[in-house]
PDB file of C-alpha atoms and ligand atoms in Angstrom:
ATOM      1  CA  MET A 971     111.271  91.236 144.043  1.00 88.00           C
ATOM      2  CA  ILE A 972     111.529  92.026 140.295  1.00 91.00           C
ATOM      3  CA  THR A 973     111.570  89.034 137.941  1.00 94.00           C
ATOM      4  CA  ILE A 974     113.600  89.524 134.767  1.00 95.00           C
ATOM      5  CA  ALA A 975     113.292  87.112 131.797  1.00 97.00           C
ATOM      6  CA  LEU A 976     116.720  86.813 130.178  1.00 95.00           C
ATOM      7  CA  PRO A 977     117.275  85.283 126.708  1.00 95.00           C
ATOM      8  CA  LYS A 978     119.414  82.148 126.568  1.00 92.00           C
ATOM      9  CA  GLY A 979     121.743  81.806 123.557  1.00 89.00           C
ATOM     10  CA  ARG A 980     123.781  84.502 121.851  1.00 92.00           C
ATOM     11  CA  LEU A 981     122.202  87.424 123.744  1.00 93.00           C
ATOM     12  CA  ALA A 982     122.735  85.950 127.227  1.00 88.00           C
ATOM     13  CA  GLN A 983     126.364  86.990 127.772  1.00 86.00           C
ATOM     14  CA  GLN A 984     125.943  90.495 126.304  1.00 91.00           C
ATOM     15  CA  THR A 985     122.857  91.021 128.486  1.00 92.00           C
ATOM     16  CA  VAL A 986     124.553  89.810 131.681  1.00 88.00           C
ATOM     17  CA  GLU A 987     127.596  92.003 130.968  1.00 90.00           C
ATOM     18  CA  LEU A 988     125.318  95.045 130.532  1.00 93.00           C
ATOM     19  CA  LEU A 989     123.415  94.234 133.741  1.00 91.00           C
ATOM     20  CA  LYS A 990     126.770  93.921 135.576  1.00 89.00           C
ATOM     21  CA  ARG A 991     128.012  97.244 134.151  1.00 91.00           C
ATOM     22  CA  ALA A 992     124.760  98.781 135.394  1.00 90.00           C
ATOM     23  CA  SER A 993     125.422  97.253 138.848  1.00 87.00           C
ATOM     24  CA  LEU A 994     122.116  95.385 138.578  1.00 86.00           C
ATOM     25  CA  VAL A 995     123.699  91.952 138.988  1.00 81.00           C
ATOM     26  CA  ASP A 996     126.034  90.877 141.799  1.00 74.00           C
ATOM     27  CA  ILE A 997     125.920  87.182 141.045  1.00 70.00           C
ATOM     28  CA  ASP A 998     127.520  85.142 138.324  1.00 71.00           C
ATOM     29  CA  ILE A 999     125.145  83.986 135.564  1.00 70.00           C
ATOM     30  CA  SER A1000     127.643  81.859 133.672  1.00 70.00           C
ATOM     31  CA  GLU A1001     126.922  80.234 130.312  1.00 66.00           C
ATOM     32  CA  GLU A1002     127.887  76.835 131.792  1.00 71.00           C
ATOM     33  CA  SER A1003     125.143  77.007 134.437  1.00 78.00           C
ATOM     34  CA  ARG A1004     121.996  74.972 133.646  1.00 87.00           C
ATOM     35  CA  LYS A1005     120.018  76.763 136.355  1.00 90.00           C
ATOM     36  CA  LEU A1006     116.844  78.336 134.901  1.00 93.00           C
ATOM     37  CA  ILE A1007     115.963  80.476 137.938  1.00 94.00           C
ATOM     38  CA  ILE A1008     118.699  82.586 139.518  1.00 91.00           C
ATOM     39  CA  GLU A1009     117.965  84.622 142.655  1.00 90.00           C
ATOM     40  CA  ASP A1010     119.882  87.779 143.511  1.00 86.00           C
ATOM     41  CA  THR A1011     118.452  88.403 146.967  1.00 87.00           C
ATOM     42  CA  GLN A1012     120.816  91.289 147.677  1.00 85.00           C
ATOM     43  CA  ASN A1013     119.313  93.293 144.796  1.00 83.00           C
ATOM     44  CA  SER A1014     115.836  91.770 145.192  1.00 88.00           C
ATOM     45  CA  LEU A1015     115.983  90.380 141.644  1.00 90.00           C
ATOM     46  CA  ARG A1016     115.120  86.991 140.175  1.00 93.00           C
ATOM     47  CA  PHE A1017     116.333  85.975 136.707  1.00 93.00           C
ATOM     48  CA  LEU A1018     114.586  83.456 134.429  1.00 96.00           C
ATOM     49  CA  MET A1019     116.741  81.954 131.674  1.00 94.00           C
ATOM     50  CA  VAL A1020     114.335  81.388 128.772  1.00 96.00           C
ATOM     51  CA  LYS A1021     114.355  80.856 125.003  1.00 96.00           C
ATOM     52  CA  PRO A1022     114.461  84.263 123.257  1.00 96.00           C
ATOM     53  CA  PHE A1023     111.173  83.685 121.432  1.00 97.00           C
ATOM     54  CA  ASP A1024     109.480  82.958 124.791  1.00 98.00           C
ATOM     55  CA  VAL A1025     110.596  86.128 126.636  1.00 98.00           C
ATOM     56  CA  PRO A1026     107.541  88.229 125.567  1.00 98.00           C
ATOM     57  CA  THR A1027     105.165  85.449 126.700  1.00 97.00           C
ATOM     58  CA  TYR A1028     106.631  85.328 130.234  1.00 97.00           C
ATOM     59  CA  VAL A1029     106.383  89.149 130.393  1.00 96.00           C
ATOM     60  CA  GLU A1030     102.882  89.352 128.840  1.00 95.00           C
ATOM     61  CA  TYR A1031     101.523  86.868 131.419  1.00 94.00           C
ATOM     62  CA  GLY A1032     103.266  88.682 134.265  1.00 93.00           C
ATOM     63  CA  VAL A1033     105.399  85.663 135.201  1.00 95.00           C
ATOM     64  CA  ALA A1034     108.270  88.075 134.541  1.00 96.00           C
ATOM     65  CA  ASP A1035     107.965  91.805 135.247  1.00 94.00           C
ATOM     66  CA  VAL A1036     110.534  92.769 132.616  1.00 95.00           C
ATOM     67  CA  GLY A1037     112.454  90.977 129.912  1.00 97.00           C
ATOM     68  CA  VAL A1038     115.228  91.347 127.357  1.00 97.00           C
ATOM     69  CA  VAL A1039     114.367  90.318 123.816  1.00 98.00           C
ATOM     70  CA  GLY A1040     115.334  91.064 120.235  1.00 98.00           C
ATOM     71  CA  LYS A1041     113.201  93.478 118.244  1.00 98.00           C
ATOM     72  CA  ASP A1042     112.740  90.723 115.636  1.00 98.00           C
ATOM     73  CA  VAL A1043     110.811  88.662 118.172  1.00 98.00           C
ATOM     74  CA  LEU A1044     108.643  91.664 119.110  1.00 98.00           C
ATOM     75  CA  LEU A1045     107.901  92.382 115.430  1.00 97.00           C
ATOM     76  CA  GLU A1046     107.054  88.721 114.786  1.00 98.00           C
ATOM     77  CA  MET A1047     104.926  88.033 117.840  1.00 96.00           C
ATOM     78  CA  ASN A1048     103.041  91.290 118.517  1.00 86.00           C
ATOM     79  CA  LYS A1049     102.662  90.636 122.251  1.00 91.00           C
ATOM     80  CA  ARG A1050     100.863  93.018 124.659  1.00 90.00           C
ATOM     81  CA  VAL A1051     103.973  94.328 126.437  1.00 94.00           C
ATOM     82  CA  TYR A1052     105.594  97.726 126.870  1.00 92.00           C
ATOM     83  CA  GLU A1053     108.895  98.316 125.030  1.00 95.00           C
ATOM     84  CA  LEU A1054     110.901 100.478 127.459  1.00 93.00           C
ATOM     85  CA  LEU A1055     114.454 100.760 126.173  1.00 95.00           C
ATOM     86  CA  ASP A1056     116.744  99.949 123.226  1.00 97.00           C
ATOM     87  CA  LEU A1057     119.720  98.229 124.881  1.00 97.00           C
ATOM     88  CA  LYS A1058     121.860  98.638 121.708  1.00 97.00           C
ATOM     89  CA  ILE A1059     123.192  95.068 122.024  1.00 97.00           C
ATOM     90  CA  GLY A1060     122.538  92.081 119.724  1.00 97.00           C
ATOM     91  CA  LYS A1061     122.632  94.372 116.681  1.00 97.00           C
ATOM     92  CA  CYS A1062     121.652  92.775 113.362  1.00 98.00           C
ATOM     93  CA  PHE A1063     118.934  93.279 110.758  1.00 98.00           C
ATOM     94  CA  VAL A1064     116.058  91.394 109.120  1.00 98.00           C
ATOM     95  CA  ALA A1065     116.545  91.153 105.347  1.00 98.00           C
ATOM     96  CA  LEU A1066     114.902  89.815 102.232  1.00 98.00           C
ATOM     97  CA  ALA A1067     117.656  87.732 100.632  1.00 98.00           C
ATOM     98  CA  GLY A1068     118.161  85.264  97.809  1.00 98.00           C
ATOM     99  CA  PRO A1069     120.527  83.797  95.264  1.00 97.00           C
ATOM    100  CA  LYS A1070     123.289  86.202  94.226  1.00 97.00           C
ATOM    101  CA  GLY A1071     122.963  88.000  90.888  1.00 95.00           C
ATOM    102  CA  ILE A1072     119.326  87.222  90.012  1.00 93.00           C
ATOM    103  CA  SER A1073     117.453  89.553  92.355  1.00 93.00           C
ATOM    104  CA  GLU A1074     115.942  91.664  89.541  1.00 93.00           C
ATOM    105  CA  ALA A1075     114.305  88.656  87.829  1.00 93.00           C
ATOM    106  CA  LEU A1076     113.225  87.032  91.098  1.00 95.00           C
ATOM    107  CA  LEU A1077     111.683  90.222  92.523  1.00 95.00           C
ATOM    108  CA  LYS A1078     109.539  90.512  89.377  1.00 95.00           C
ATOM    109  CA  LYS A1079     108.424  86.862  89.634  1.00 95.00           C
ATOM    110  CA  PRO A1080     104.722  86.396  90.493  1.00 94.00           C
ATOM    111  CA  ASP A1081     103.638  83.848  93.151  1.00 95.00           C
ATOM    112  CA  LYS A1082     106.886  83.986  95.124  1.00 97.00           C
ATOM    113  CA  THR A1083     107.683  81.411  97.786  1.00 98.00           C
ATOM    114  CA  ILE A1084     109.446  82.790 100.856  1.00 98.00           C
ATOM    115  CA  ALA A1085     111.157  80.615 103.483  1.00 98.00           C
ATOM    116  CA  THR A1086     111.523  82.229 106.890  1.00 98.00           C
ATOM    117  CA  LYS A1087     111.676  81.898 110.668  1.00 98.00           C
ATOM    118  CA  PHE A1088     109.486  85.049 110.740  1.00 98.00           C
ATOM    119  CA  PRO A1089     106.237  84.314 108.822  1.00 98.00           C
ATOM    120  CA  ASN A1090     104.363  87.347 110.202  1.00 98.00           C
ATOM    121  CA  ILE A1091     107.195  89.787 109.379  1.00 98.00           C
ATOM    122  CA  ALA A1092     107.495  88.313 105.877  1.00 98.00           C
ATOM    123  CA  LYS A1093     103.736  88.254 105.165  1.00 97.00           C
ATOM    124  CA  GLU A1094     103.252  91.829 106.421  1.00 97.00           C
ATOM    125  CA  TYR A1095     106.211  93.107 104.368  1.00 97.00           C
ATOM    126  CA  PHE A1096     105.016  91.571 101.096  1.00 97.00           C
ATOM    127  CA  GLU A1097     101.374  92.555 101.654  1.00 96.00           C
ATOM    128  CA  ASN A1098     101.889  96.085 102.971  1.00 96.00           C
ATOM    129  CA  VAL A1099     105.113  97.144 101.246  1.00 95.00           C
ATOM    130  CA  ARG A1100     105.132  95.202  97.974  1.00 95.00           C
ATOM    131  CA  GLY A1101     101.360  94.614  97.640  1.00 96.00           C
ATOM    132  CA  GLU A1102     101.978  90.947  96.889  1.00 96.00           C
ATOM    133  CA  ASP A1103     100.468  87.675  98.104  1.00 96.00           C
ATOM    134  CA  VAL A1104     103.278  85.215  98.690  1.00 97.00           C
ATOM    135  CA  LYS A1105     103.521  81.607  99.843  1.00 98.00           C
ATOM    136  CA  ILE A1106     105.333  81.364 103.171  1.00 98.00           C
ATOM    137  CA  ILE A1107     107.283  78.274 104.242  1.00 98.00           C
ATOM    138  CA  LYS A1108     108.058  78.381 107.991  1.00 98.00           C
ATOM    139  CA  LEU A1109     111.484  77.080 108.973  1.00 98.00           C
ATOM    140  CA  ASN A1110     113.156  77.140 112.405  1.00 97.00           C
ATOM    141  CA  GLY A1111     116.770  77.584 111.344  1.00 97.00           C
ATOM    142  CA  SER A1112     119.349  77.285 108.550  1.00 98.00           C
ATOM    143  CA  VAL A1113     116.816  79.146 106.442  1.00 98.00           C
ATOM    144  CA  GLU A1114     119.489  79.889 103.823  1.00 98.00           C
ATOM    145  CA  LEU A1115     119.208  76.287 102.622  1.00 98.00           C
ATOM    146  CA  ALA A1116     115.716  76.882 101.174  1.00 98.00           C
ATOM    147  CA  PRO A1117     116.599  78.904  98.023  1.00 98.00           C
ATOM    148  CA  ILE A1118     119.710  76.791  97.459  1.00 97.00           C
ATOM    149  CA  LEU A1119     117.646  73.583  97.376  1.00 98.00           C
ATOM    150  CA  GLY A1120     114.683  75.041  95.477  1.00 97.00           C
ATOM    151  CA  LEU A1121     112.362  74.948  98.493  1.00 98.00           C
ATOM    152  CA  SER A1122     111.785  78.694  98.133  1.00 98.00           C
ATOM    153  CA  ASP A1123     112.591  81.588  95.808  1.00 98.00           C
ATOM    154  CA  MET A1124     114.036  83.746  98.581  1.00 98.00           C
ATOM    155  CA  ILE A1125     114.175  84.146 102.380  1.00 98.00           C
ATOM    156  CA  VAL A1126     113.389  86.628 105.120  1.00 98.00           C
ATOM    157  CA  ASP A1127     116.007  86.095 107.805  1.00 98.00           C
ATOM    158  CA  ILE A1128     118.388  87.769 110.227  1.00 98.00           C
ATOM    159  CA  VAL A1129     121.723  89.055 108.911  1.00 98.00           C
ATOM    160  CA  GLU A1130     124.541  90.103 111.245  1.00 98.00           C
ATOM    161  CA  SER A1131     127.942  89.979 109.495  1.00 98.00           C
ATOM    162  CA  GLY A1132     126.557  88.721 106.160  1.00 98.00           C
ATOM    163  CA  ARG A1133     128.897  85.719 106.290  1.00 98.00           C
ATOM    164  CA  THR A1134     126.217  83.016 106.128  1.00 98.00           C
ATOM    165  CA  LEU A1135     124.654  84.606 103.039  1.00 98.00           C
ATOM    166  CA  LYS A1136     128.023  85.087 101.342  1.00 98.00           C
ATOM    167  CA  GLU A1137     129.311  81.575 102.027  1.00 98.00           C
ATOM    168  CA  ASN A1138     126.111  80.122 100.579  1.00 98.00           C
ATOM    169  CA  GLY A1139     125.959  82.181  97.380  1.00 98.00           C
ATOM    170  CA  LEU A1140     123.177  84.432  98.613  1.00 98.00           C
ATOM    171  CA  GLU A1141     122.868  88.215  98.952  1.00 98.00           C
ATOM    172  CA  VAL A1142     120.658  90.817 100.602  1.00 98.00           C
ATOM    173  CA  TYR A1143     117.874  92.004  98.255  1.00 98.00           C
ATOM    174  CA  GLU A1144     116.246  94.397 100.709  1.00 97.00           C
ATOM    175  CA  LYS A1145     116.994  95.458 104.302  1.00 98.00           C
ATOM    176  CA  LEU A1146     113.682  95.332 106.198  1.00 98.00           C
ATOM    177  CA  TYR A1147     114.328  96.200 109.870  1.00 98.00           C
ATOM    178  CA  ASP A1148     117.313  97.136 112.029  1.00 98.00           C
ATOM    179  CA  ILE A1149     117.300  94.887 115.082  1.00 98.00           C
ATOM    180  CA  SER A1150     118.696  95.151 118.616  1.00 98.00           C
ATOM    181  CA  ALA A1151     117.737  93.862 122.047  1.00 98.00           C
ATOM    182  CA  ARG A1152     114.988  95.741 123.886  1.00 98.00           C
ATOM    183  CA  LEU A1153     113.916  95.942 127.531  1.00 96.00           C
ATOM    184  CA  ILE A1154     110.190  95.134 127.746  1.00 96.00           C
ATOM    185  CA  ALA A1155     107.748  95.259 130.664  1.00 94.00           C
ATOM    186  CA  ASN A1156     104.473  93.707 131.641  1.00 89.00           C
ATOM    187  CA  ARG A1157     101.653  96.231 131.402  1.00 81.00           C
ATOM    188  CA  ALA A1158     100.428  95.416 134.921  1.00 79.00           C
ATOM    189  CA  SER A1159     103.896  95.519 136.499  1.00 67.00           C
ATOM    190  CA  LEU A1160     103.864  99.263 136.518  1.00 65.00           C
ATOM    191  CA  LYS A1161     102.988  98.822 140.226  1.00 68.00           C
ATOM    192  CA  LEU A1162     106.743  98.196 140.366  1.00 75.00           C
ATOM    193  CA  LYS A1163     107.307 101.420 138.461  1.00 79.00           C
ATOM    194  CA  THR A1164     109.876 102.805 140.930  1.00 80.00           C
ATOM    195  CA  GLN A1165     112.095  99.711 140.729  1.00 79.00           C
ATOM    196  CA  ILE A1166     111.642  99.441 136.956  1.00 80.00           C
ATOM    197  CA  ASP A1167     112.526 103.142 136.572  1.00 84.00           C
ATOM    198  CA  ASP A1168     115.670 102.488 138.617  1.00 86.00           C
ATOM    199  CA  ILE A1169     116.619  99.600 136.312  1.00 86.00           C
ATOM    200  CA  ILE A1170     116.029 101.786 133.247  1.00 86.00           C
ATOM    201  CA  ASN A1171     118.058 104.691 134.658  1.00 89.00           C
ATOM    202  CA  ARG A1172     121.004 102.426 135.543  1.00 90.00           C
ATOM    203  CA  LEU A1173     120.919 100.673 132.148  1.00 90.00           C
ATOM    204  CA  GLU A1174     120.643 103.953 130.213  1.00 90.00           C
ATOM    205  CA  ARG A1175     123.882 105.178 131.778  1.00 90.00           C
ATOM    206  CA  MET A1176     125.727 102.055 130.602  1.00 89.00           C
ATOM    207  CA  ILE A1177     124.297 101.634 127.110  1.00 88.00           C
ATOM    208  CA  GLU A1178     126.982 102.184 124.444  1.00 80.00           C
ATOM    209  CA  GLU A1179     125.807 103.675 121.142  1.00 67.00           C
TER     210      GLU A1179
HETATM  211  N1  ATP B2684     123.407  86.311 113.836  1.00 51.66           N
HETATM  212  C1  ATP B2684     122.265  86.328 114.530  1.00 51.66           C
HETATM  213  N2  ATP B2684     121.354  85.344 114.349  1.00 51.66           N
HETATM  214  C2  ATP B2684     120.184  85.322 115.083  1.00 51.66           C
HETATM  215  N3  ATP B2684     119.861  86.254 116.020  1.00 51.66           N
HETATM  216  C3  ATP B2684     120.742  87.252 116.209  1.00 51.66           C
HETATM  217  C4  ATP B2684     121.969  87.325 115.490  1.00 51.66           C
HETATM  218  N4  ATP B2684     122.635  88.419 115.903  1.00 51.66           N
HETATM  219  C5  ATP B2684     121.852  88.981 116.839  1.00 51.66           C
HETATM  220  N5  ATP B2684     120.733  88.309 117.036  1.00 51.66           N
HETATM  221  C6  ATP B2684     119.711  88.628 118.011  1.00 51.66           C
HETATM  222  O1  ATP B2684     119.816  87.644 119.043  1.00 51.66           O
HETATM  223  C7  ATP B2684     118.529  87.153 119.390  1.00 51.66           C
HETATM  224  C8  ATP B2684     118.659  85.771 119.915  1.00 51.66           C
HETATM  225  O2  ATP B2684     119.277  84.992 118.906  1.00 51.66           O
HETATM  226  P1  ATP B2684     119.493  83.430 119.213  1.00 51.66           P
HETATM  227  O3  ATP B2684     120.071  82.819 117.979  1.00 51.66           O
HETATM  228  O4  ATP B2684     120.204  83.275 120.509  1.00 51.66           O
HETATM  229  O5  ATP B2684     118.020  82.977 119.485  1.00 51.66           O
HETATM  230  P2  ATP B2684     117.132  82.021 118.656  1.00 51.66           P
HETATM  231  O6  ATP B2684     117.411  82.199 117.194  1.00 51.66           O
HETATM  232  O7  ATP B2684     115.738  82.184 119.118  1.00 51.66           O
HETATM  233  O8  ATP B2684     117.703  80.677 119.183  1.00 51.66           O
HETATM  234  P3  ATP B2684     117.765  79.332 118.389  1.00 51.66           P
HETATM  235  O9  ATP B2684     118.871  79.569 117.362  1.00 51.66           O
HETATM  236  O10 ATP B2684     118.114  78.375 119.464  1.00 51.66           O
HETATM  237  O11 ATP B2684     116.414  79.140 117.776  1.00 51.66           O
HETATM  238  C9  ATP B2684     117.713  87.266 118.120  1.00 51.66           C
HETATM  239  O12 ATP B2684     116.312  87.366 118.441  1.00 51.66           O
HETATM  240  C10 ATP B2684     118.261  88.561 117.502  1.00 51.66           C
HETATM  241  O13 ATP B2684     117.540  89.677 118.045  1.00 51.66           O
HETATM  242  O1  PRP B2685     125.078  87.350 109.012  1.00 51.66           O
HETATM  243  P1  PRP B2685     125.690  86.281 109.909  1.00 51.66           P
HETATM  244  O2  PRP B2685     126.732  86.823 110.842  1.00 51.66           O
HETATM  245  O3  PRP B2685     126.153  85.094 109.131  1.00 51.66           O
HETATM  246  O4  PRP B2685     124.521  85.821 110.902  1.00 51.66           O
HETATM  247  C1  PRP B2685     123.261  85.491 110.393  1.00 51.66           C
HETATM  248  C2  PRP B2685     122.989  84.015 110.656  1.00 51.66           C
HETATM  249  O5  PRP B2685     123.011  83.804 112.083  1.00 51.66           O
HETATM  250  C3  PRP B2685     121.876  83.065 112.453  1.00 51.66           C
HETATM  251  O6  PRP B2685     122.170  81.709 112.260  1.00 51.66           O
HETATM  252  P2  PRP B2685     122.240  80.706 113.497  1.00 51.66           P
HETATM  253  O7  PRP B2685     122.930  79.493 113.018  1.00 51.66           O
HETATM  254  O8  PRP B2685     122.772  81.427 114.691  1.00 51.66           O
HETATM  255  O9  PRP B2685     120.739  80.449 113.810  1.00 51.66           O
HETATM  256  P3  PRP B2685     119.703  79.620 112.959  1.00 51.66           P
HETATM  257  O10 PRP B2685     119.719  78.244 113.523  1.00 51.66           O
HETATM  258  O11 PRP B2685     118.426  80.373 113.229  1.00 51.66           O
HETATM  259  O12 PRP B2685     120.122  79.677 111.506  1.00 51.66           O
HETATM  260  C4  PRP B2685     120.816  83.515 111.480  1.00 51.66           C
HETATM  261  O13 PRP B2685     119.751  82.578 111.416  1.00 51.66           O
HETATM  262  C5  PRP B2685     121.586  83.623 110.180  1.00 51.66           C
HETATM  263  O14 PRP B2685     121.641  82.376 109.552  1.00 51.66           O
END
């Protein structure tokens, strides 16, 4: 039995559709269901519906053999897991962003304050790429509010269509990382290598560039 940690939220439907296209799922994992453990005995699979940020933890501890998680979460959390495959779904990017029209002045400002859901990504970028020490304010959502309300100078956050930035008078200052969902595996689960290889092979055939 292979246990797969699936991300709840915006990635869930795209992931289930890909698993169905790859004939890995015969059962319905509908968004309405509140079940957190879904057995597919016919394919000897068990699905865990977990918060995206928790997927690497379930896989790292071996509670799940494989998982689907956004590259942003892997960059932020640095968990001891294998990254096996880019599933090419959930495409977006992590950006440095701030108020429209004043990026040049703000980027020259010393002692910047950065609001973000990704403190490690932000800290590493400013230290390693810009050689700057910055103050990080951790937020868990609606991060765009911070520069509008004076809580921070700028933000490091996910951008998909750019609509949230645009509708709030913000713009991308720097694109940091392209993001998509990745298939990850527990380092010890390679005892299941044959089944995991089969999952990879089936998914690879269905992944759309
Ligand atoms: N517009 C977007 N906003 C956030 N994540 C996105 C977006 N587009 C694609 N993604 C990808 O989807 C993954 C899951 O996003 P989702 O918003 O469902 O999770 P989350 O932000 O952890 O949930 P929550 O909003 O409940 O905290 C992200 O880790 C990212 O890789
Ligand atoms: O470029 P866009 O298409 O506008 O998408 C980017 C927005 O989507 C997410 O917001 P969401 O409300 O989903 O999550 P949050 O609670 O983390 O802000 C993300 O945090 C950005 O705010």
